[in-house]
Short mmCIF file of C-alpha atoms and ligand atoms in Angstrom, two decimals:
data_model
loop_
_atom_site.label_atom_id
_atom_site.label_comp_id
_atom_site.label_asym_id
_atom_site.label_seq_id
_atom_site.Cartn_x
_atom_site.Cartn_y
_atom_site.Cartn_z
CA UNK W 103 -9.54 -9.58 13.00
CA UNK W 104 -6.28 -10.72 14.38
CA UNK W 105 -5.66 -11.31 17.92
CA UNK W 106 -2.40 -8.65 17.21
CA UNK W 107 -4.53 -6.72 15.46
CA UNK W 108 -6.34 -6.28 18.70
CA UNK W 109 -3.94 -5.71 21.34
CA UNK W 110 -5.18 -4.45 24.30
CA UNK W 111 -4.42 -0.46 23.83
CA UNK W 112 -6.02 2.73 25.51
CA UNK W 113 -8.61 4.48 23.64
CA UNK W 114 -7.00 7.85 22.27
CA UNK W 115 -8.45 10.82 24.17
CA UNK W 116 -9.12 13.51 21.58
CA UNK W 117 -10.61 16.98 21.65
CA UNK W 118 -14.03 17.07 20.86
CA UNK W 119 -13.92 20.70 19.69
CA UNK W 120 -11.59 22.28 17.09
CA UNK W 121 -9.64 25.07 17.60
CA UNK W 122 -10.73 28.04 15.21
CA UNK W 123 -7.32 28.73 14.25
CA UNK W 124 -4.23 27.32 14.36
CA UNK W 125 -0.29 27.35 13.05
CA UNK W 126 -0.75 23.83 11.04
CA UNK W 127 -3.49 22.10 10.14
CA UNK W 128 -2.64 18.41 9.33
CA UNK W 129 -5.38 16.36 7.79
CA UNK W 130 -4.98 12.33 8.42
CA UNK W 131 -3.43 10.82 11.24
CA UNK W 132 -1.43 8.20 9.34
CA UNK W 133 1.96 7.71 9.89
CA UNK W 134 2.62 10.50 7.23
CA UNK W 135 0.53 12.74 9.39
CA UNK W 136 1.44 12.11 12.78
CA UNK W 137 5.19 12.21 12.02
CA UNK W 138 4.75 15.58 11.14
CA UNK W 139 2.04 16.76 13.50
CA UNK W 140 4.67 15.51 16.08
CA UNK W 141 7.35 17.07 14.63
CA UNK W 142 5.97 20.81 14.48
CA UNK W 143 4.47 20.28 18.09
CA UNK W 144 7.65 19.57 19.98
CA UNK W 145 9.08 22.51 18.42
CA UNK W 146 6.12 24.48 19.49
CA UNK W 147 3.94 25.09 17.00
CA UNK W 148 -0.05 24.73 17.42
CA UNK W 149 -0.85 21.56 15.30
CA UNK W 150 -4.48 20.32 15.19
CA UNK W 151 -4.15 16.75 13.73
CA UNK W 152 -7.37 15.30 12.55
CA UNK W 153 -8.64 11.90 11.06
CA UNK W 154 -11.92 10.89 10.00
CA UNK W 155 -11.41 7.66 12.11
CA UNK W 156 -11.15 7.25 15.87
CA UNK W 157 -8.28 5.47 17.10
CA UNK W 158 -7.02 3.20 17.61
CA UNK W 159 -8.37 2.32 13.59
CA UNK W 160 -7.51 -0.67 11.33
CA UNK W 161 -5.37 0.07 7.98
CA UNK W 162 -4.87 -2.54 5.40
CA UNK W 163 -1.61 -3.47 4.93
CA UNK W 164 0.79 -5.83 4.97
CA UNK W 165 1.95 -4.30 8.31
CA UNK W 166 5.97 -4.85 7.69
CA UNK W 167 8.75 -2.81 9.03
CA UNK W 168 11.61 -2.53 6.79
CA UNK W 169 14.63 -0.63 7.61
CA UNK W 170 13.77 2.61 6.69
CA UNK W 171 11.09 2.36 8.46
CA UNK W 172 12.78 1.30 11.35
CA UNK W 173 15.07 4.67 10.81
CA UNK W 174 12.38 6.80 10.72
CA UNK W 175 10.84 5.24 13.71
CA UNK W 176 14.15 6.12 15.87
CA UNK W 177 14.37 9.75 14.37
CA UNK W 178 10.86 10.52 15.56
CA UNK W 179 11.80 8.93 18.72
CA UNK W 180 9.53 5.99 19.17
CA UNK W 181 11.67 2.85 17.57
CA UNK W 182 11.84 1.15 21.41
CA UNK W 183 7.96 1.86 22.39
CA UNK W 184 7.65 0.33 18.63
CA UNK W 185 9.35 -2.41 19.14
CA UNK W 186 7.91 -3.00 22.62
CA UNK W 187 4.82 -4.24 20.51
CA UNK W 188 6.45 -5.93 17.13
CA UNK W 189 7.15 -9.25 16.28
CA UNK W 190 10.79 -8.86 15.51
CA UNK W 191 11.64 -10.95 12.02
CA UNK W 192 15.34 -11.62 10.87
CA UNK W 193 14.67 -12.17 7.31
CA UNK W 194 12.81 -11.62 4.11
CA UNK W 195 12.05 -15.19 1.96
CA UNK W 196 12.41 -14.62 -1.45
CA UNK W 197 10.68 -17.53 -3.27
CA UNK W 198 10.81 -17.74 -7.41
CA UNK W 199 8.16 -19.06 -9.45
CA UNK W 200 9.91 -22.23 -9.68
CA UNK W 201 10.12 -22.82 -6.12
CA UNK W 202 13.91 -21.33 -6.00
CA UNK W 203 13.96 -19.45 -2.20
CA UNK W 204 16.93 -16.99 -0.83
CA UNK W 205 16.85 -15.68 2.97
CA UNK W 206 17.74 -12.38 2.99
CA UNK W 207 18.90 -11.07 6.11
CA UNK W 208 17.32 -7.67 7.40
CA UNK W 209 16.20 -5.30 10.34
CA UNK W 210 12.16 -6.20 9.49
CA UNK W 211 9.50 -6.75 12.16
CA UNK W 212 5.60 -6.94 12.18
CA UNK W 213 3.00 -4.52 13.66
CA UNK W 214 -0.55 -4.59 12.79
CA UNK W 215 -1.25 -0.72 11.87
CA UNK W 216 -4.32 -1.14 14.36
CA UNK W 217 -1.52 -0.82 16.76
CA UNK W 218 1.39 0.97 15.19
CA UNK W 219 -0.85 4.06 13.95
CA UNK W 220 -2.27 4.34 17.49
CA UNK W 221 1.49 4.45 19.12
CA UNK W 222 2.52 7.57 16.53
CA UNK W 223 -1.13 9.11 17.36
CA UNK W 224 -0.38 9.00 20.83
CA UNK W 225 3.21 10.39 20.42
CA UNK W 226 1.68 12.80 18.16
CA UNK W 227 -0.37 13.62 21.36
CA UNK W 228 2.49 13.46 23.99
CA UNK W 229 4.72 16.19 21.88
CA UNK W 230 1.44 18.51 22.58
CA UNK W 231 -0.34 18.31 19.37
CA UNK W 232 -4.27 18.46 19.27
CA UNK W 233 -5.95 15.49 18.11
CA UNK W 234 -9.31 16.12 16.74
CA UNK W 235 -12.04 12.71 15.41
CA UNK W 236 -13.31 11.67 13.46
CA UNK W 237 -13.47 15.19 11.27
CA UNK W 238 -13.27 14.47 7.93
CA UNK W 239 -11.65 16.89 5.31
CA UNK W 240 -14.13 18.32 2.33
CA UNK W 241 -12.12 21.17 1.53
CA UNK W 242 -9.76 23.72 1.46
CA UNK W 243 -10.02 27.69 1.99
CA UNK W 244 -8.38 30.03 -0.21
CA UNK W 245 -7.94 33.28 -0.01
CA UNK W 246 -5.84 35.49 -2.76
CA UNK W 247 -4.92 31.93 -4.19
CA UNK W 248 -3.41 30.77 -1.21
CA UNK W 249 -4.84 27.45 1.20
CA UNK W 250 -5.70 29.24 4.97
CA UNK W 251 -7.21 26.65 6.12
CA UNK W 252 -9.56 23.93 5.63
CA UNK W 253 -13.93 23.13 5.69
CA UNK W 254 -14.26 20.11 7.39
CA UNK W 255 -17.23 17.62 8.80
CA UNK W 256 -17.51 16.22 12.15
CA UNK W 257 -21.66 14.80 12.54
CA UNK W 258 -23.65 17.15 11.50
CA UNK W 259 -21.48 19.67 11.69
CA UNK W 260 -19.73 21.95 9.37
CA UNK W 261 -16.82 23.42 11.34
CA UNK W 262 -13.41 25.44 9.56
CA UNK W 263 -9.96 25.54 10.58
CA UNK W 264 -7.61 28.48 9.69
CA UNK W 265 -4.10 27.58 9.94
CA UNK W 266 -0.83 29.22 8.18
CA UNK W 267 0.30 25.87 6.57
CA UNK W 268 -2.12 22.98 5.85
CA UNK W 269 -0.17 19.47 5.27
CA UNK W 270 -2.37 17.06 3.55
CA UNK W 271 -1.53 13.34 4.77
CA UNK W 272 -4.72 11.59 3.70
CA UNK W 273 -2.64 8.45 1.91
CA UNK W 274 -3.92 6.55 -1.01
CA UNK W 275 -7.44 7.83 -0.99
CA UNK W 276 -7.98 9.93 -4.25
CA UNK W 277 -10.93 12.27 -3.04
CA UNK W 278 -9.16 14.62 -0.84
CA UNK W 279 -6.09 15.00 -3.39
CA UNK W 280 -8.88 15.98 -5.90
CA UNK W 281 -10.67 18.62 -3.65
CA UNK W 282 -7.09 19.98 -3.10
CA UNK W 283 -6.46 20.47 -6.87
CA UNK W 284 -3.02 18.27 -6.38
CA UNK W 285 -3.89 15.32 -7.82
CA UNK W 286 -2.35 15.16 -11.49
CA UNK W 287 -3.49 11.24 -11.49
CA UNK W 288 -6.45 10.02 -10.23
CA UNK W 289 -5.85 5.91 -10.81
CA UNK W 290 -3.96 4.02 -8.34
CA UNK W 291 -0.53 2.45 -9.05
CA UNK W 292 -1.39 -0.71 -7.54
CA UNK W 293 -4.26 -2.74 -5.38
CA UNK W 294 -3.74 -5.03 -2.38
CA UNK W 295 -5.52 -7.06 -0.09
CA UNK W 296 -4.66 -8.79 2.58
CA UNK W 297 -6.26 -10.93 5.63
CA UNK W 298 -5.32 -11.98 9.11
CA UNK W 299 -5.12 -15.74 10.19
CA UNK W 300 -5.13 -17.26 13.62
CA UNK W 301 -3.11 -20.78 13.19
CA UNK W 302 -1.37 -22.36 16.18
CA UNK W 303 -0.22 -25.20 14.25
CA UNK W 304 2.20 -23.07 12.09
CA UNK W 305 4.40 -22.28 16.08
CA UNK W 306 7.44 -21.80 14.90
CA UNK W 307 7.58 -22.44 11.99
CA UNK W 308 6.86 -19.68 9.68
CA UNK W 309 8.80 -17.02 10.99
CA UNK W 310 10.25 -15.20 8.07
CA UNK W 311 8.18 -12.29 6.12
CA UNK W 312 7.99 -14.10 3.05
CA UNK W 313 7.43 -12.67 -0.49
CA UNK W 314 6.32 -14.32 -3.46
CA UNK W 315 6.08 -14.62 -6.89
CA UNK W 316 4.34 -16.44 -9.57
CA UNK W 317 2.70 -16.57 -13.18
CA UNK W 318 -0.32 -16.21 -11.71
CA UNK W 319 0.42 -13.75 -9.47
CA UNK W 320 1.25 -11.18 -12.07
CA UNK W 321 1.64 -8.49 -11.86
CA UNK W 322 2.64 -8.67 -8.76
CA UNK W 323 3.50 -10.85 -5.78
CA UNK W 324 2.20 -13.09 -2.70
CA UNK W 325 3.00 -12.58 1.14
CA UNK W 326 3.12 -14.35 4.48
CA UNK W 327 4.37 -11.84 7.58
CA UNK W 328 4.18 -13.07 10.95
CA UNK W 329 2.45 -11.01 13.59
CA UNK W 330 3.03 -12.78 16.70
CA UNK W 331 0.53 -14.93 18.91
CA UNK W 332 0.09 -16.92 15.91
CA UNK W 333 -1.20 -14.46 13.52
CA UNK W 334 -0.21 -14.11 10.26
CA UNK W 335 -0.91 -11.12 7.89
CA UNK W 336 -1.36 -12.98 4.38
CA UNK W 337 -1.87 -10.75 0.96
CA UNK W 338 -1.73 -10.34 -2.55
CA UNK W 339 -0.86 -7.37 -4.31
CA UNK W 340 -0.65 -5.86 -7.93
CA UNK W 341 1.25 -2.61 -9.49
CA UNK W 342 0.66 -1.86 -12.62
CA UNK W 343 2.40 0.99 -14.90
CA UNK W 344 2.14 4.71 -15.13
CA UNK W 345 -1.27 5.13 -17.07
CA UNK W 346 -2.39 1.74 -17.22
CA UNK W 347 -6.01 1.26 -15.57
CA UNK W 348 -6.01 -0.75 -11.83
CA UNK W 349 -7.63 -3.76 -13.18
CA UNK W 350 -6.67 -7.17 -11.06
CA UNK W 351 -9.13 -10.00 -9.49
CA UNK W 352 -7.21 -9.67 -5.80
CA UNK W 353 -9.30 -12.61 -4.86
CA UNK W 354 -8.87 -14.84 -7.44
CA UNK W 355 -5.52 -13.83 -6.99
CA UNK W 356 -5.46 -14.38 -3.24
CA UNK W 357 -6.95 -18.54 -4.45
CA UNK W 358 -4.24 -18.30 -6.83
CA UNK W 359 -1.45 -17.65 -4.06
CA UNK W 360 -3.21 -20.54 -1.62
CA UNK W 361 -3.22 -22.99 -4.71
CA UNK W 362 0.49 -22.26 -5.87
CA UNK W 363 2.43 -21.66 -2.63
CA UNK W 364 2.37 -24.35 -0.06
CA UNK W 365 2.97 -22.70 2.94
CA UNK W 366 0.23 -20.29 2.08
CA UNK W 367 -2.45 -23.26 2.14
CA UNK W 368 -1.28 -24.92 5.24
CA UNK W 369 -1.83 -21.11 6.60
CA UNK W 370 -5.16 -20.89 5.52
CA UNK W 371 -6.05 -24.61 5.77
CA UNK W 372 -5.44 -25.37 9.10
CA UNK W 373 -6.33 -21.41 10.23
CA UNK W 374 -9.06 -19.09 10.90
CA UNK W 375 -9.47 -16.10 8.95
CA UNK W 376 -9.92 -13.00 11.52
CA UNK W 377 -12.71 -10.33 9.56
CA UNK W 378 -12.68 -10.23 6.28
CA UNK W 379 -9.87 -9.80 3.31
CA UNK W 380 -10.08 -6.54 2.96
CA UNK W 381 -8.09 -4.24 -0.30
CA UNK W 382 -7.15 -1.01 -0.81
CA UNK W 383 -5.30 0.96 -3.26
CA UNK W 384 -1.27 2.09 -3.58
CA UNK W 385 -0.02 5.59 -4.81
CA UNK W 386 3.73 4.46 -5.73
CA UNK W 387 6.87 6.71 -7.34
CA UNK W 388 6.62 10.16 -5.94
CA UNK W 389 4.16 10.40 -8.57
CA UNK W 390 0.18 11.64 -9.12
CA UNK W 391 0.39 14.51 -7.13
CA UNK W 392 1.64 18.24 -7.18
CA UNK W 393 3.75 18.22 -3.43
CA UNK W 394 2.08 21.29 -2.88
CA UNK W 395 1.09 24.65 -3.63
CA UNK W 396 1.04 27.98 -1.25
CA UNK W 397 -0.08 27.20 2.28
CA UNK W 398 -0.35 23.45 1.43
CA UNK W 399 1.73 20.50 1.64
CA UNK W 400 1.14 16.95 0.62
CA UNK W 401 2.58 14.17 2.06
CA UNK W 402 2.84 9.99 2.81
CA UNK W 403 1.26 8.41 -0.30
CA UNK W 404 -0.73 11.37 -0.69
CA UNK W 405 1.90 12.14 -2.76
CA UNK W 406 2.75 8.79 -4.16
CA UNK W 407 5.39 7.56 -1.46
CA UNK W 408 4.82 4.20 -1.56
CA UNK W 409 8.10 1.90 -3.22
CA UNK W 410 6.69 0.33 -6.53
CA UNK W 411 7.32 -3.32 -6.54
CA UNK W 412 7.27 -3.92 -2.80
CA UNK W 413 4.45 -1.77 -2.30
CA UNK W 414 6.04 -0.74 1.49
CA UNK W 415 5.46 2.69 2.69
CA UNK W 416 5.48 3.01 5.94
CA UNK W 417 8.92 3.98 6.30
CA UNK W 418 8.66 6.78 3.50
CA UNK W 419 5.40 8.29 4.51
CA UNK W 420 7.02 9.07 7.68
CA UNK W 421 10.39 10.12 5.92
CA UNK W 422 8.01 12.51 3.99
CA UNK W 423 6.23 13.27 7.16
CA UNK W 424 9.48 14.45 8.66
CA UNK W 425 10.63 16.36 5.67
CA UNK W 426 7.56 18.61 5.32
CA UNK W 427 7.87 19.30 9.24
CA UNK W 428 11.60 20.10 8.56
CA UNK W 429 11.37 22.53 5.81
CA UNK W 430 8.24 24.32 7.93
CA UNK W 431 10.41 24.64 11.08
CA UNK W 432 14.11 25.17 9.12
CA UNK W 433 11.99 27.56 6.43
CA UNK W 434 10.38 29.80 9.60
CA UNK W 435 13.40 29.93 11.05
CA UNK W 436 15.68 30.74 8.44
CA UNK W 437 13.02 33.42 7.41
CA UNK W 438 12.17 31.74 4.28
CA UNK W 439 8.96 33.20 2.54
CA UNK W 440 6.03 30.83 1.51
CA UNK W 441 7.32 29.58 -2.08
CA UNK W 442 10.42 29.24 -0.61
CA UNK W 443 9.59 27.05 1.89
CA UNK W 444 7.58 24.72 -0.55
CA UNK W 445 10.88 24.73 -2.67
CA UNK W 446 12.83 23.18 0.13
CA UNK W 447 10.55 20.76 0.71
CA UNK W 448 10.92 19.91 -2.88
CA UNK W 449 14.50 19.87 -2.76
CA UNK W 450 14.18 17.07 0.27
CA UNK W 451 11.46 15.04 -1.52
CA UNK W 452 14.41 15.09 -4.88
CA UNK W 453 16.61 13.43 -2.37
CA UNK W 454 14.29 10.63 -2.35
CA UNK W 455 13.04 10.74 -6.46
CA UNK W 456 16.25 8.25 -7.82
CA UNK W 457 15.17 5.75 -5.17
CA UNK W 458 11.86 5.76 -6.50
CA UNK W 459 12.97 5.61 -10.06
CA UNK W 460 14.91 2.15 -9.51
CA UNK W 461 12.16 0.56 -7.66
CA UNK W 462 10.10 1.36 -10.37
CA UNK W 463 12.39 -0.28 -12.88
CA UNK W 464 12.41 -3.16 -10.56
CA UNK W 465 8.72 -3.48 -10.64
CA UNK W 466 9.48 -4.99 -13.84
CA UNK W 467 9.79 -8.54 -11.56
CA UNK W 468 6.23 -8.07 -10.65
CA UNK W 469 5.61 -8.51 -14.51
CA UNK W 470 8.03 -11.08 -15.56
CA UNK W 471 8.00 -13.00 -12.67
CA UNK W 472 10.92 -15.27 -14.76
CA UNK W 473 13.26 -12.62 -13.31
CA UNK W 474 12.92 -13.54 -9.79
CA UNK W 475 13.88 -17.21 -11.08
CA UNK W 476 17.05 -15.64 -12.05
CA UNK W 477 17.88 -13.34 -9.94
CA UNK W 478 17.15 -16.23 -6.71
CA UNK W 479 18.88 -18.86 -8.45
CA UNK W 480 22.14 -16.44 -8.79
CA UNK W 481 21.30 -15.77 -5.00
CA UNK W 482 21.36 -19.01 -3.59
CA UNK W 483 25.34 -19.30 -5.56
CA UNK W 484 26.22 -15.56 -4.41
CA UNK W 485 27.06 -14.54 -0.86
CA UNK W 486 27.78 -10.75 -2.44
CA UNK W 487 24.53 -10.96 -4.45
CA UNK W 488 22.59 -12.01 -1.34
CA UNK W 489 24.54 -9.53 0.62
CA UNK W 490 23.45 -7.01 -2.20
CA UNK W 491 20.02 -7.93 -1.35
CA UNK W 492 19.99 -7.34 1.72
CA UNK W 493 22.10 -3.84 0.88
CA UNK W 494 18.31 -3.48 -1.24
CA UNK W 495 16.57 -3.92 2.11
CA UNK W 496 17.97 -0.82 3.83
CA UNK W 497 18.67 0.78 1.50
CA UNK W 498 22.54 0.79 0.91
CA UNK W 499 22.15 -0.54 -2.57
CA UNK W 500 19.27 -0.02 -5.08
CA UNK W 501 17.13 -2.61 -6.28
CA UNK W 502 17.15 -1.36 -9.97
CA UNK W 503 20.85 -2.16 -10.39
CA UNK W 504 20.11 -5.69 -9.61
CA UNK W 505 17.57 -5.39 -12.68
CA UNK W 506 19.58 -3.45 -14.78
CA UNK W 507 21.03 -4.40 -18.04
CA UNK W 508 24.63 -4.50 -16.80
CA UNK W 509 22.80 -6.21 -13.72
CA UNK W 510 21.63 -9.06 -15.58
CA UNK W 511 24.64 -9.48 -17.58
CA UNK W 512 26.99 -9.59 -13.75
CA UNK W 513 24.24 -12.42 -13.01
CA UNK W 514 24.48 -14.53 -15.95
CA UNK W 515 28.45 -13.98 -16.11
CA UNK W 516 28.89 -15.27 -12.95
C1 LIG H 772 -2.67 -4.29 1.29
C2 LIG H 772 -1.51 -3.34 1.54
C3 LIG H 772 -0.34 -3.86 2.10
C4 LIG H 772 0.71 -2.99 2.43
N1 LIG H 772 1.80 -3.52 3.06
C5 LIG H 772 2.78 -2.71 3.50
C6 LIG H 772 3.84 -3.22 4.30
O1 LIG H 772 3.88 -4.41 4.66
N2 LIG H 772 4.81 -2.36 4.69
C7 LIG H 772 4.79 -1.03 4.35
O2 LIG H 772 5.73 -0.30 4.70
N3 LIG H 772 3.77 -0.52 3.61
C8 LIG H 772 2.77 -1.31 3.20
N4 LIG H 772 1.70 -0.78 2.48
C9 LIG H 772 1.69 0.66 2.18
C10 LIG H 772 1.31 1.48 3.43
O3 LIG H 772 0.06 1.03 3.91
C11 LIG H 772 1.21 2.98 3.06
O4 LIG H 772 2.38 3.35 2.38
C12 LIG H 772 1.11 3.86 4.30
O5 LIG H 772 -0.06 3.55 5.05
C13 LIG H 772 1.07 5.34 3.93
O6 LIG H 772 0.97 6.10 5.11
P1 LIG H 772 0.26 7.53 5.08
O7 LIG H 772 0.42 8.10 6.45
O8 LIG H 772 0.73 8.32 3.94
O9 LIG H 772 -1.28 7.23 4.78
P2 LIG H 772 -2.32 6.34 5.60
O10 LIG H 772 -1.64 5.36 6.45
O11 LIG H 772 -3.28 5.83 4.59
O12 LIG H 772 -3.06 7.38 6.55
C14 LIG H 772 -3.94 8.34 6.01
C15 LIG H 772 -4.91 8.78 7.10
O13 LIG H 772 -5.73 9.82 6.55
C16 LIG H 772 -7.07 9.62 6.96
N5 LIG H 772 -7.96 10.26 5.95
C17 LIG H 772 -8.13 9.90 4.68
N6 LIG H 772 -9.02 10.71 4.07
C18 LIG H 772 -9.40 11.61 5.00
C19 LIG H 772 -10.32 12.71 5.01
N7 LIG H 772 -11.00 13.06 3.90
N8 LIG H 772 -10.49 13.41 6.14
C20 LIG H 772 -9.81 13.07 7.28
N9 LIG H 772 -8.94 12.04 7.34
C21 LIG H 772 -8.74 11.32 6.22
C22 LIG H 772 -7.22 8.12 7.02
O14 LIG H 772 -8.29 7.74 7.90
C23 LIG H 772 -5.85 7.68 7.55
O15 LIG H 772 -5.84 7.56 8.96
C24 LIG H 772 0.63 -1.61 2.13
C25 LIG H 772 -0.53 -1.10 1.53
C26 LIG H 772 -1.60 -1.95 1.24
C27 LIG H 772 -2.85 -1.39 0.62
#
């Protein structure tokens, strides 16, 4: 494990018993979860937040902050203490398969979820909701075909919560979307692992988050972020299409990465690996899930809010977070019945579904990794392409449009 990854940080204090009965129940104390636990709580609601880890807990992933991200951070009101503990980056490196880089300039930093996931726990905490671990979630309870709460597990016991809204924000696990009777896909969209590596030698140096791609990456791409103190977060990851079954050697893809990109093997050559790789799975495109049904609400990559082709999620989990605490509140106050209140929270996750559609089209890069050739080369010759790019980054322009027909044709024209 890294040294980042192990920041000194105070154990979270939480409640040892659950409350019988409160006003929301959220399930998984991811950013998803905690977003909207805090959310509900500083407007006064009783929230019992529970996770089936203590904190603070490791999550794989490739622990970068993108912009949105970054927005969502400030929203919830905990960008500065955030940042307090990142390694702030400038840019994203883009390198082709044929060795064809762009820098593409960006609001990004690095924060091992070890740490990140503990500061939006204890925020969660601070706004007054009620932490409760490690209880995991087995079940809901329905009465008259509506979710009042949930049977959960802490040891050996078998304790239930009654609550008038249950958000589910378990992420890309596919057992509790199951018991829930959301899940309209149980396969993954993608798999990713990822290591940390202590290497002093690489001071300086390699201070860019930098993505990846190569034949024998497909379908997918390579990664270097920087955490700070010399630790780097290094991963592979794959996305595959709607359907298609999760099948990818991540560790003969992680030799593959070390073999074809150079600074990846003077990473892991003159470094030592901190724990193990470890891999988990992606839930991309809004997709796989029903968002809900009456007196539940999914949310995070529950629901599938994870960007196909980057695989980054942070920043939407807690946008979807946010939203489901929003139409709660906005629905209760506006006196908005149950279905209602579920519709609204559609209408904010539709905000949000074109987004997903282009990144999905982009994934195509992941697959034809000759694209990224292309669309690099053009970069390095194009300060409006690169500036596009970056647009892609936080989100001002879509990533699909650089991909699209007419998108190609602007590239080669030019
Ligand atoms: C290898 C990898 C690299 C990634 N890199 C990036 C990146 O660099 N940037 C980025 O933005 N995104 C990245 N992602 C995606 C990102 O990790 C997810 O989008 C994000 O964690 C989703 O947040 P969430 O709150 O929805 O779910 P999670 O963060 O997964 O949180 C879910 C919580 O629910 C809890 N839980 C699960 N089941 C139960 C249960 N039955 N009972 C109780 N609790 C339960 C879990 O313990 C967990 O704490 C990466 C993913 C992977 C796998």
């Amino acid at each position: 494990m890294s040294q980042s990854a192990t920041r000194p940080v105070s154990a979270t204090v939480s409640a040892l018993s659950l409350p019988a009965s409160c006003d929301v129940l959220v399930i998984g104390a991811g950013p998803s979860g905690s977003a909207c636990a805090a959310t509900l709580a500083a407007a006064g609601w009783s929230v019992c937040l529970v996770d089936q880890h203590d904190f603070p807990r490791e999550k794989v992933c490739g622990d970068g902050l993108i912009p949105d991200a970054h927005a969502a951070l400030r929203r919830l009101g905990v960008l500065d203490e955030v940042m307090a503990h990142a390694q702030h980056v400038s840019h994203v490196r883009c390198v082709a398969p044929r060795g064809g880089q762009v820098d593409v300039p960006g609001t990004l930093a690095v924060l091992p979820r070890r740490v990140l996931d503990h500061l939006l726990v204890q925020h969660a905490q601070r706004q007054g909701a009620q932490l409760v671990t490690p209880v995991k979630f087995d079940a809901v309870i329905e009465e008259n075909g509506r979710v009042v709460g949930a049977r959960l597990r802490q040891g050996e016991a078998r304790p239930e919560v009654r609550a008038r809204w249950v958000v589910l924000a378990t992420g890309a696990g596919v057992q509790p979307l199951v018991a829930t009777g959301l899940c309209t896909r149980r396969t993954p969209s993608g798999i990713a692992l990822r290591g940390y590596v202590h290497n002093p030698s690489l001071a300086g140096r390699q201070t860019t988050m930098d993505v990846v791609w190569d034949r024998a990456l497909r379908p997918g791409y390579g990664w270097i972020f920087p955490c700070g103190e010399d630790t780097y977060n290094i991963g592979v990851g794959a996305f595959f299409r709607q359907g298609q079954a999760a099948d990818a050697n991540l560790r003969q893809m992680f030799d593959d990465f070390t073999r074809v990109y150079a600074p990846a093997r003077a990473l892991m050559d003159g470094g030592t690996l901190q724990g193990d790789l470890k891999g988990a799975p992606l839930r991309c495109t809004l997709e796989g899930a029903a968002s809900g049904r009456p007196g539940l609400l999914a949310t995070g990559e529950t629901l599938g809010s994870t960007y196909d082709f980057t695989g980054e999620g942070i920043g939407k989990a807690l946008e979807t977070g946010l939203m489901a605490a929003d139409a709660l509140l906005s629905g209760a106050r506006d006196g908005l019945d149950e279905a209602a209140v579920r519709q609204r929270y559609d209408q904010h996750l539709a905000t949000l579904r074109p987004k997903f559609a282009l990144y999905e089209k982009a994934n195509s890069v992941n697959r034809h990794p000759w694209l990224a050739d292309l669309v690099i080369w053009r970069a390095q010759r194009s300060a409006s392409l690169r500036r596009r790019m970056s647009g892609v980054l936080d989100e001002t322009s879509n990533p699909g449009h650089l991909l699209s027909v007419r998108g190609m044709l602007r590239l080669l024209a030019r």
